[in-house]
Coordinates of C-alpha atoms and ligand atoms in Angstrom, one line a residue:
M1 CA -11.1 46.0 -13.4
H2 CA -12.1 46.3 -17.0
S3 CA -15.7 47.2 -17.7
S4 CA -16.2 43.8 -19.4
E5 CA -15.0 42.0 -16.2
M6 CA -17.2 44.3 -14.1
K7 CA -20.2 43.3 -16.3
S8 CA -19.5 39.6 -16.0
L9 CA -19.0 40.0 -12.2
W10 CA -22.4 41.6 -12.0
I11 CA -24.0 38.9 -14.1
T12 CA -22.5 36.3 -11.8
I13 CA -23.7 38.1 -8.7
S14 CA -27.3 38.6 -10.1
F15 CA -27.3 35.0 -11.2
C16 CA -26.4 33.8 -7.7
I17 CA -29.0 36.1 -6.1
A18 CA -31.6 34.8 -8.4
F19 CA -30.7 31.2 -7.5
L20 CA -30.7 31.9 -3.8
V21 CA -34.1 33.6 -4.0
I22 CA -35.6 30.5 -5.5
G23 CA -33.8 28.4 -3.0
L24 CA -31.2 26.7 -5.1
S25 CA -27.5 26.9 -4.6
P26 CA -25.6 26.6 -7.8
L27 CA -22.1 25.4 -6.9
S28 CA -20.3 28.4 -8.3
C29 CA -22.3 30.7 -6.0
V30 CA -21.7 29.1 -2.6
A31 CA -18.3 29.3 -0.9
Q32 CA -16.9 25.9 -1.2
G33 CA -13.9 26.0 1.1
A34 CA -11.6 28.7 2.2
W35 CA -8.0 29.8 1.6
E36 CA -5.5 31.4 3.9
I37 CA -1.9 32.4 3.6
L38 CA 0.3 30.8 6.2
V39 CA 3.7 32.3 5.3
Q40 CA 4.4 35.3 3.2
N41 CA 7.9 34.3 2.4
A42 CA 9.1 30.8 2.8
G43 CA 12.5 31.8 1.4
I44 CA 12.3 29.1 -1.3
A45 CA 9.8 28.0 -3.9
S46 CA 9.0 24.4 -3.0
M47 CA 9.4 22.0 -5.9
H48 CA 9.2 19.0 -3.6
T49 CA 7.2 18.8 -0.4
A50 CA 6.6 16.2 2.3
V51 CA 4.9 16.3 5.7
T52 CA 6.7 14.5 8.6
H53 CA 5.2 12.7 11.5
F54 CA 6.4 15.5 13.7
D55 CA 3.9 17.9 12.1
T56 CA 6.7 19.6 10.2
V57 CA 7.0 20.0 6.5
I58 CA 10.1 19.5 4.4
L59 CA 10.2 22.0 1.5
L60 CA 12.8 21.4 -1.1
D61 CA 13.8 23.3 -4.2
R62 CA 16.9 22.8 -6.4
T63 CA 20.4 24.0 -5.4
D64 CA 21.6 25.5 -8.6
I65 CA 19.0 28.2 -8.9
G66 CA 21.1 31.1 -7.6
A67 CA 20.4 32.8 -4.3
S68 CA 17.2 32.0 -2.5
Q69 CA 15.5 34.4 -0.1
V70 CA 16.7 32.7 3.1
A71 CA 20.2 32.5 4.5
L72 CA 21.8 29.3 5.6
P73 CA 22.2 29.1 9.4
N74 CA 25.3 30.2 11.3
G75 CA 26.8 32.0 8.4
L76 CA 27.3 28.7 6.5
C77 CA 28.0 28.7 2.8
R78 CA 28.2 26.0 0.2
N79 CA 31.1 26.0 -2.1
D80 CA 30.4 24.2 -5.3
P81 CA 32.8 24.7 -8.2
N82 CA 30.4 23.0 -10.5
D83 CA 27.3 25.1 -9.6
L84 CA 26.4 26.9 -12.8
R85 CA 24.9 30.0 -11.0
L86 CA 26.5 30.6 -7.7
K87 CA 29.7 28.8 -6.8
H88 CA 29.8 30.3 -3.3
D89 CA 26.2 30.1 -2.1
C90 CA 25.2 31.2 1.4
T91 CA 21.4 30.7 1.0
A92 CA 19.3 27.7 1.7
H93 CA 17.4 25.6 -0.9
S94 CA 15.5 23.5 1.6
V95 CA 13.6 24.7 4.7
L96 CA 11.6 23.0 7.4
F97 CA 8.2 24.5 8.0
T98 CA 6.5 23.9 11.4
L99 CA 2.7 23.6 11.5
G100 CA 1.1 25.7 14.1
S101 CA 4.0 28.1 14.7
N102 CA 4.5 28.6 11.0
N103 CA 8.2 28.8 11.7
I104 CA 10.7 28.4 8.8
R105 CA 14.1 26.9 9.5
P106 CA 16.7 26.7 6.8
L107 CA 18.2 23.3 6.0
T108 CA 21.4 22.4 4.4
V109 CA 21.2 20.3 1.3
A110 CA 24.5 19.7 -0.4
T111 CA 23.9 18.4 -3.9
D112 CA 21.4 19.3 -6.6
T113 CA 17.9 18.1 -5.9
W114 CA 16.3 19.4 -9.1
C115 CA 13.4 17.2 -10.2
S116 CA 14.3 14.5 -7.7
S117 CA 12.2 11.9 -5.9
G118 CA 11.7 10.3 -2.5
Q119 CA 9.7 8.4 0.1
F120 CA 9.4 8.1 3.8
V121 CA 10.7 4.7 5.0
S122 CA 9.3 2.8 7.9
N123 CA 11.2 4.7 10.7
G124 CA 9.9 8.0 9.4
T125 CA 13.1 9.0 7.6
L126 CA 12.7 10.6 4.2
V127 CA 15.0 8.9 1.8
Q128 CA 15.4 11.2 -1.2
T129 CA 17.1 10.4 -4.5
G130 CA 18.6 11.9 -7.6
G131 CA 18.4 15.2 -9.2
D132 CA 20.7 16.9 -11.7
F133 CA 24.4 17.6 -11.9
D134 CA 26.2 16.5 -8.7
G135 CA 22.9 15.3 -7.3
N136 CA 22.1 12.9 -10.2
K137 CA 23.1 9.7 -8.3
K138 CA 22.8 10.9 -4.7
V139 CA 20.8 9.4 -1.9
R140 CA 19.9 11.8 0.9
Y141 CA 18.3 11.2 4.3
F142 CA 16.2 13.5 6.4
S143 CA 15.3 12.0 9.8
P144 CA 12.7 14.4 11.2
C145 CA 12.8 15.6 14.8
Q146 CA 10.7 17.5 17.2
P147 CA 10.0 21.1 16.2
G148 CA 12.8 23.1 17.6
G149 CA 15.3 20.3 17.0
S150 CA 18.2 20.6 14.7
C151 CA 17.6 17.7 12.3
D152 CA 19.0 18.2 8.8
W153 CA 19.8 16.5 5.5
V154 CA 22.6 13.9 5.6
E155 CA 24.3 12.6 2.5
A156 CA 26.4 9.5 2.7
A157 CA 29.3 9.7 0.3
D158 CA 29.4 5.9 -0.2
Q159 CA 25.7 5.4 -0.8
N160 CA 24.9 6.2 -4.4
L161 CA 22.2 5.3 -6.9
Q162 CA 23.4 2.8 -9.5
Q163 CA 22.0 5.0 -12.3
G164 CA 21.5 8.7 -12.6
R165 CA 17.9 9.6 -11.8
W166 CA 16.2 12.8 -12.9
Y167 CA 12.4 12.9 -13.0
A168 CA 12.0 9.4 -11.5
T169 CA 9.2 8.2 -9.2
N170 CA 9.8 6.3 -5.9
Q171 CA 7.5 3.9 -4.1
L172 CA 7.9 2.4 -0.7
L173 CA 7.7 -1.4 -0.9
P174 CA 6.3 -4.0 1.4
D175 CA 9.8 -5.2 2.3
G176 CA 10.8 -1.8 3.5
R177 CA 13.0 -0.8 0.6
Q178 CA 11.9 1.7 -2.0
I179 CA 11.9 1.2 -5.8
V180 CA 13.0 4.1 -8.0
V181 CA 11.3 4.0 -11.4
G182 CA 12.5 5.5 -14.6
G183 CA 13.3 9.2 -15.2
L184 CA 15.2 11.0 -17.9
D185 CA 18.5 9.0 -17.7
S186 CA 17.2 5.5 -17.1
N187 CA 14.7 3.1 -18.5
A188 CA 15.2 0.8 -15.5
V189 CA 14.1 0.4 -12.0
E190 CA 16.4 0.1 -9.0
F191 CA 16.1 -0.4 -5.3
I192 CA 17.2 1.5 -2.2
P193 CA 19.0 -0.1 -0.5
A194 CA 20.0 -2.2 -3.4
N195 CA 21.3 -5.1 -1.3
G196 CA 23.4 -6.2 -4.3
Q197 CA 20.5 -6.2 -6.8
A198 CA 21.4 -4.6 -10.2
P199 CA 18.8 -2.4 -11.8
F200 CA 16.2 -4.1 -13.9
Y201 CA 15.8 -2.7 -17.5
L202 CA 12.1 -2.2 -18.1
P203 CA 11.3 -1.8 -21.9
F204 CA 7.9 -0.3 -21.0
L205 CA 9.6 2.8 -19.9
Q206 CA 11.4 3.2 -23.2
K207 CA 8.3 2.3 -25.3
T208 CA 6.3 5.0 -23.7
R209 CA 8.8 7.8 -24.5
D210 CA 7.7 10.0 -27.4
S211 CA 9.4 12.9 -29.1
Q212 CA 8.4 15.2 -26.2
K213 CA 9.2 12.6 -23.6
D214 CA 5.8 12.0 -21.8
N215 CA 7.2 9.2 -19.7
F216 CA 9.0 11.2 -16.9
Y217 CA 7.7 10.9 -13.4
P218 CA 5.7 7.8 -14.2
F219 CA 2.6 7.2 -12.0
V220 CA 3.4 4.3 -9.7
H221 CA 0.9 2.7 -7.3
L222 CA 1.5 -0.3 -5.0
L223 CA -1.4 -2.7 -5.5
P224 CA -2.9 -5.0 -2.8
D225 CA -1.3 -8.1 -4.5
G226 CA 2.1 -6.6 -4.1
N227 CA 2.6 -5.8 -7.8
L228 CA 3.0 -2.2 -9.1
F229 CA 0.7 -0.3 -11.4
I230 CA 3.0 1.8 -13.6
F231 CA 1.5 4.4 -16.0
A232 CA 3.5 6.5 -18.5
N233 CA 2.2 8.6 -21.4
K234 CA -1.1 6.8 -22.2
D235 CA -0.2 3.2 -21.2
S236 CA 0.1 1.2 -18.1
I237 CA 1.3 -2.2 -16.9
L238 CA 1.0 -4.5 -13.9
Y239 CA 4.6 -5.1 -12.9
N240 CA 6.1 -7.7 -10.7
Y241 CA 9.3 -6.0 -9.4
K242 CA 10.6 -9.2 -7.8
T243 CA 10.8 -11.1 -11.0
N244 CA 11.0 -8.1 -13.4
T245 CA 8.0 -9.3 -15.3
V246 CA 5.1 -7.5 -16.8
V247 CA 2.1 -9.4 -15.5
M248 CA -0.5 -7.5 -17.6
N249 CA -0.8 -4.7 -20.1
Y250 CA -3.7 -2.4 -19.5
P251 CA -5.7 -0.8 -22.3
T252 CA -4.4 2.5 -23.6
L253 CA -6.0 5.5 -22.0
Q254 CA -7.6 7.6 -24.7
G255 CA -7.0 11.3 -24.9
E256 CA -3.9 13.4 -24.2
P257 CA -0.6 12.1 -22.8
R258 CA -0.5 12.3 -19.0
N259 CA 3.0 12.3 -17.7
Y260 CA 5.8 15.0 -17.7
P261 CA 5.7 17.3 -19.6
S262 CA 2.0 16.7 -20.2
A263 CA 1.2 17.0 -16.5
G264 CA -1.8 14.9 -15.6
S265 CA -2.0 13.4 -12.1
S266 CA -3.1 10.1 -10.6
V267 CA -4.3 8.5 -7.4
M268 CA -5.1 5.0 -6.3
L269 CA -8.5 5.4 -4.7
P270 CA -8.7 4.4 -1.0
L271 CA -8.5 0.6 -0.4
L272 CA -11.5 -0.6 1.6
A273 CA -11.7 -3.1 4.4
S274 CA -15.2 -3.9 3.3
Q275 CA -13.8 -5.2 0.1
G276 CA -11.1 -7.1 1.9
F277 CA -8.6 -4.5 0.5
R278 CA -8.6 -6.5 -2.7
V279 CA -10.1 -4.0 -5.1
A280 CA -7.9 -1.1 -6.4
E281 CA -9.1 1.6 -8.6
V282 CA -6.9 4.2 -10.2
L283 CA -8.1 7.6 -11.2
L284 CA -6.0 9.8 -13.5
C285 CA -7.0 13.3 -14.4
G286 CA -5.9 16.0 -16.8
G287 CA -2.9 16.3 -19.2
S288 CA -1.8 18.3 -22.1
Q289 CA -2.1 18.1 -25.8
F290 CA 0.6 16.3 -27.6
G291 CA 2.8 19.0 -29.1
A292 CA 2.2 21.5 -26.4
F293 CA 5.8 21.0 -25.3
L294 CA 7.3 21.0 -28.8
N295 CA 5.4 24.2 -29.6
P296 CA 5.0 26.0 -26.3
S297 CA 4.0 29.4 -27.7
A298 CA 0.8 27.8 -29.0
F299 CA -0.5 27.3 -25.4
M300 CA -2.7 24.5 -26.5
P301 CA -5.8 23.8 -24.4
A302 CA -5.2 21.2 -21.7
S303 CA -7.1 17.9 -21.3
R304 CA -10.5 17.9 -19.7
T305 CA -10.7 14.2 -19.2
C306 CA -10.1 11.7 -16.4
G307 CA -9.7 7.9 -16.8
R308 CA -10.8 5.6 -14.0
I309 CA -10.0 1.9 -14.0
T310 CA -10.3 -1.0 -11.6
V311 CA -6.7 -2.3 -12.0
T312 CA -7.4 -5.4 -10.0
D313 CA -10.2 -6.5 -12.4
P314 CA -9.2 -9.4 -14.7
N315 CA -10.7 -7.5 -17.7
P316 CA -10.0 -3.9 -16.8
A317 CA -11.3 -1.0 -18.9
W318 CA -11.0 2.8 -18.6
A319 CA -14.1 4.8 -17.9
I320 CA -13.7 8.3 -19.2
E321 CA -15.1 11.2 -17.2
N322 CA -15.1 14.9 -17.9
M323 CA -13.8 17.4 -15.4
P324 CA -15.8 20.6 -15.1
A325 CA -12.9 22.3 -17.0
R326 CA -9.6 21.7 -18.6
R327 CA -6.5 21.3 -16.4
N328 CA -2.9 20.2 -16.4
M329 CA -0.3 20.4 -13.6
G330 CA -3.1 19.6 -11.1
D331 CA -2.2 17.8 -7.9
M332 CA -4.6 15.0 -6.9
I333 CA -4.8 14.6 -3.2
L334 CA -6.8 12.0 -1.2
L335 CA -8.9 13.7 1.4
P336 CA -9.6 12.1 4.8
T337 CA -13.2 11.7 3.6
R338 CA -12.0 9.3 0.8
D339 CA -12.7 12.0 -1.8
V340 CA -10.2 13.4 -4.2
L341 CA -9.1 17.0 -4.4
I342 CA -7.7 18.3 -7.7
I343 CA -5.8 21.5 -7.0
N344 CA -3.3 23.8 -8.7
G345 CA -2.4 23.9 -12.4
A346 CA -3.4 25.6 -15.6
S347 CA -5.8 25.2 -18.5
D348 CA -3.3 25.5 -21.3
G349 CA 0.2 24.7 -22.3
C350 CA 2.2 22.1 -20.4
Q351 CA 5.0 21.7 -17.9
G352 CA 8.2 23.6 -18.4
W353 CA 9.4 27.1 -17.9
G354 CA 6.8 29.6 -19.2
N355 CA 4.8 26.9 -21.0
A356 CA 1.4 27.8 -19.6
K357 CA -0.4 31.1 -19.4
T358 CA -3.9 30.5 -17.9
P359 CA -3.8 29.3 -14.3
V360 CA -6.7 27.4 -12.9
L361 CA -7.4 28.9 -9.5
N362 CA -10.4 26.7 -8.5
P363 CA -9.8 23.3 -7.0
F364 CA -12.2 20.5 -8.0
W365 CA -13.7 18.0 -5.6
Y366 CA -14.2 14.5 -6.9
K367 CA -16.6 12.1 -5.0
P368 CA -15.7 8.6 -6.1
S369 CA -18.8 7.0 -4.6
A370 CA -21.2 9.3 -6.5
A371 CA -22.8 8.3 -9.8
P372 CA -20.9 9.1 -12.9
G373 CA -21.7 12.7 -14.0
K374 CA -22.3 13.7 -10.4
R375 CA -18.9 13.4 -9.0
F376 CA -17.3 16.8 -9.6
S377 CA -17.9 20.1 -7.9
N378 CA -16.1 23.4 -8.2
L379 CA -14.5 24.9 -5.1
T380 CA -13.5 28.4 -4.0
A381 CA -10.7 29.9 -6.0
T382 CA -7.3 31.0 -4.6
T383 CA -5.9 34.3 -5.8
I384 CA -2.4 32.9 -6.3
P385 CA -1.5 31.0 -9.5
R386 CA 0.2 27.7 -8.7
V387 CA 1.5 26.4 -12.0
Y388 CA 4.8 24.6 -12.8
H389 CA 6.8 23.4 -9.8
S390 CA 4.1 23.8 -7.2
T391 CA 2.9 21.2 -4.7
A392 CA -0.1 20.2 -2.5
N393 CA 0.0 18.0 0.6
L394 CA -2.7 16.8 3.0
L395 CA -2.0 18.1 6.5
P396 CA -2.9 16.2 9.7
D397 CA -5.6 18.9 10.5
G398 CA -7.4 18.1 7.2
R399 CA -6.2 21.2 5.4
I400 CA -4.2 21.1 2.1
L401 CA -0.9 22.8 2.2
V402 CA -0.1 24.5 -1.1
A403 CA 3.5 25.7 -1.8
G404 CA 5.8 26.6 -4.7
S405 CA 5.2 27.6 -8.3
N406 CA 8.1 28.7 -10.3
T407 CA 7.8 28.8 -14.0
H408 CA 11.2 30.5 -14.4
Q409 CA 14.6 29.0 -14.6
L410 CA 15.8 31.2 -11.7
Y411 CA 14.1 33.2 -9.0
K412 CA 12.0 36.0 -10.6
L413 CA 10.0 37.7 -8.0
K414 CA 8.4 40.4 -10.1
G415 CA 6.2 40.3 -13.2
E416 CA 3.7 37.8 -14.5
F417 CA 3.8 34.4 -12.7
P418 CA 6.4 35.5 -10.2
T419 CA 8.4 32.8 -8.3
E420 CA 6.0 32.0 -5.5
L421 CA 7.4 32.1 -2.0
R422 CA 4.0 32.2 -0.2
I423 CA 2.6 29.1 1.5
E424 CA -1.1 28.7 1.6
A425 CA -3.6 26.4 3.1
F426 CA -6.9 25.4 1.6
S427 CA -9.7 24.3 4.1
P428 CA -12.3 22.1 2.4
T429 CA -15.9 22.7 3.5
Y430 CA -15.6 19.9 6.1
L431 CA -13.7 22.5 8.1
S432 CA -16.3 25.2 7.9
S433 CA -17.7 26.6 11.2
K434 CA -21.1 25.0 10.4
K435 CA -19.5 21.6 10.4
Q436 CA -17.4 22.0 13.6
K437 CA -20.0 20.4 15.8
Y438 CA -19.5 17.1 14.0
R439 CA -15.7 17.2 14.2
P440 CA -14.4 14.3 16.3
I441 CA -11.6 15.0 18.7
I442 CA -9.2 12.1 19.1
V443 CA -8.3 11.8 22.8
H444 CA -6.1 8.7 22.5
A445 CA -4.9 6.6 19.6
P446 CA -2.0 4.0 19.8
A447 CA 1.3 5.2 18.6
F448 CA 1.9 1.8 16.9
V449 CA -0.4 -0.7 15.4
A450 CA 0.7 -4.2 14.3
Y451 CA -0.7 -5.7 11.1
N452 CA -4.1 -7.2 11.4
S453 CA -4.5 -6.4 15.1
A454 CA -7.5 -4.8 16.7
F455 CA -6.8 -1.4 18.4
T456 CA -8.9 1.2 20.2
I457 CA -9.2 4.8 19.6
T458 CA -10.9 7.1 22.2
M459 CA -12.5 10.3 21.0
T460 CA -14.9 12.9 22.3
Q461 CA -17.6 14.6 20.4
R462 CA -18.4 18.2 20.2
T463 CA -22.1 19.1 20.4
A464 CA -23.4 16.6 17.9
A465 CA -23.2 13.0 18.8
P466 CA -21.9 10.7 16.1
Q467 CA -24.7 9.1 14.0
G468 CA -24.0 5.6 12.8
T469 CA -20.6 4.1 12.5
L470 CA -17.6 6.4 12.4
E471 CA -15.0 5.9 9.7
V472 CA -11.3 5.3 10.5
N473 CA -9.0 6.2 7.6
L474 CA -5.3 6.0 7.3
A475 CA -3.4 8.4 5.0
S476 CA 0.2 8.0 4.0
A477 CA 2.5 11.0 3.9
P478 CA 3.6 11.1 0.2
F479 CA 6.6 12.9 -1.4
V480 CA 4.9 15.4 -3.7
T481 CA 6.5 16.9 -6.8
H482 CA 5.5 17.7 -10.4
S483 CA 1.8 17.0 -9.9
F484 CA 2.2 13.6 -8.5
A485 CA 2.2 12.5 -4.8
Q486 CA 4.7 9.6 -4.8
G487 CA 3.6 6.9 -2.3
Q488 CA 0.2 8.4 -1.6
R489 CA -2.4 5.8 -0.4
M490 CA -5.4 5.6 1.9
L491 CA -6.9 2.7 3.8
N492 CA -10.4 2.7 5.1
L493 CA -10.2 0.3 8.1
A494 CA -12.9 -2.0 9.5
V495 CA -14.6 -0.7 12.6
T496 CA -15.7 -3.7 14.7
K497 CA -17.1 -1.9 17.8
Q498 CA -18.2 1.5 18.8
T499 CA -19.5 2.5 22.2
T500 CA -20.5 5.8 23.7
G501 CA -19.8 6.1 27.5
A502 CA -20.0 8.7 30.2
G503 CA -19.3 12.3 29.1
G504 CA -19.8 11.4 25.5
I505 CA -16.5 9.5 25.3
V506 CA -16.6 7.3 22.2
K507 CA -14.5 4.1 22.0
I508 CA -13.9 2.7 18.6
T509 CA -12.3 -0.6 17.9
A510 CA -10.7 -0.8 14.5
T511 CA -8.6 -3.4 12.7
A512 CA -5.2 -2.5 11.4
P513 CA -4.3 -3.2 7.8
P514 CA -3.7 -6.9 7.2
N515 CA -0.2 -6.7 5.8
A516 CA 2.6 -4.6 4.2
M517 CA 1.3 -4.9 0.7
I518 CA -1.8 -3.1 1.8
A519 CA 0.1 -0.7 4.0
P520 CA 3.9 -0.7 3.8
S521 CA 5.3 0.0 7.2
A522 CA 5.4 3.7 7.8
Y523 CA 3.8 6.6 9.8
Y524 CA 0.3 7.2 8.7
M525 CA -2.2 9.9 9.6
L526 CA -5.2 8.3 11.3
F527 CA -8.4 10.2 10.8
V528 CA -11.7 9.5 12.5
V529 CA -14.5 10.8 10.2
N530 CA -18.0 11.6 11.5
R531 CA -20.6 12.5 8.9
G532 CA -18.0 13.6 6.4
V533 CA -16.0 15.7 8.9
P534 CA -12.5 14.4 9.8
S535 CA -10.8 14.8 13.2
V536 CA -7.3 16.1 13.4
A537 CA -5.2 13.1 12.6
A538 CA -3.1 11.1 15.1
W539 CA 0.2 9.8 13.7
V540 CA 0.4 6.1 13.9
H541 CA 3.2 3.8 13.0
V542 CA 2.0 0.8 11.2
G543 CA 4.2 -2.3 11.1
Ligands
NAG1 C1 16.0 5.2 9.6 O1 16.2 4.5 8.4 C2 17.2 5.1 7.6 C3 17.2 4.4 6.3 O2 17.4 3.0 6.5 C4 18.5 5.2 8.3 O3 19.5 5.8 7.5 C5 18.4 5.9 9.6 O4 19.6 5.9 10.3 C6 17.3 5.3 10.4 N1 17.0 6.2 11.5 C7 16.9 5.8 12.8 C8 16.7 6.9 13.8 O5 17.0 4.6 13.1
NAG2 C1 -15.7 27.6 -10.7 O1 -16.0 28.8 -10.0 C2 -15.3 30.0 -10.3 C3 -15.7 31.1 -9.4 O2 -15.1 30.9 -8.2 C4 -15.6 30.3 -11.8 O3 -14.7 31.4 -12.2 C5 -15.2 29.1 -12.7 O4 -15.6 29.4 -14.0 C6 -16.0 27.9 -12.2 N1 -15.6 26.8 -13.0 C7 -16.5 25.9 -13.4 C8 -15.9 24.9 -14.3 O5 -17.7 26.0 -13.2

């Protein structure tokens, strides 16, 4: 440690002690969450990550990156005469990680998945689309299985995208299909399966492209009225994908551009039964200065702002909020408590190889229900930079899985910002030992709930009885890549009855989401939340 760093450390420590002595706890002094390394070497740097309803996690990189650190099973090799790096490749570029055992199993993905997109469809299969080179028009399927099973990627030769897709965003639709929006090669949307429908050209996607792009990986949220909110660069529309019409243009969001390569992130805040699921708010945080990508060696300071907007309001307006510090390449993750975690990223530069030099190691917590100015807090830092090509996913146990980070074209395991093969988990404070007594244990939840039906969850309490009404929240399992969780949504359900019986067994009656516009049919993580502490989720199929 340099003497100047030593000095600032001592100033921080003395500052904290002074605060503790007078009985205050400044946020930066109290441990706010904990980090652990789950796997030292996952074999690949995950560029795309998705959690399956079997409590396994699909990690996916790109295929044309040279040798990874994990061999394909059974001596398999991939022969690809068009692969630029390794035409005979015996290593895996996708692996399956099992929660609990932390086992890593290599998977076989045939075509290039670089900067691709995906969604889980109703039956729990991940339908994954596009990429570069031979993967540009590919559709891939991963039907998850029990841990220990042998499920793997399947590519059907006859099922292709109509347009090449690189840096596109997918969203599961109420009718069970998914829509693929934009990307480098296309200013159109298309559907999987297409069922004979040609792509719809969407001028908005073209209009939002500037000289450094800024419209890749558009932020897409399915709204309660069945329309899509699509955001690219600084602009957004309400889009009716059935008629290919723009229903409304939202005001421009002031500040920096927000999409690739400018690397903001976005969530639709949880939809609430108490509001009839009719009100949708979008929160969008971070970004990079225009020009950061054109002049990467300048490492321009990243955005410090978030925009928040009620997209279902007839006269919507952005409210601007300041984050505690600048950030780009952050991942925004909806927590089971209905709060938002902003994790990973950097405070300068932008997306792209070597385009940032100052990682942000501290996640931020955003409490949507708090008053403006009081929503953010600063959390415990990791020691591992997670910059370009890193991911974050909510796990059923309430932790956040953090994987990837590769700011190099190939695997570079030594030096500054090495290709990151370690998998970490961040445990928010709700998992601290102090809070364990509040943590609900789900004893039984239905495996399937039908729209609008009442259903019962049985849970036991630990030492502290629940106070007041418990919350029941459903979280989707998104496909996470490039600082955006495609298809992420959360629903706060109505609890109509709650009784405590013998042995502290609590029975909760909740009402399933009303329809597929609120919750497209899929597997969701069902969390019971007691005083801000979530249970381990039960997977429930909503349909
Ligand atoms: C699930 O749906 C996908 C996409 O429609 C399909 O390819 C797959 O075969 C289905 N899986 C099962 C087990 O039905
Ligand atoms: C957050 O806390 C860390 C210490 O863990 C500190 O280095 C950082 O400056 C803090 N950030 C803000 C914005 O307070």
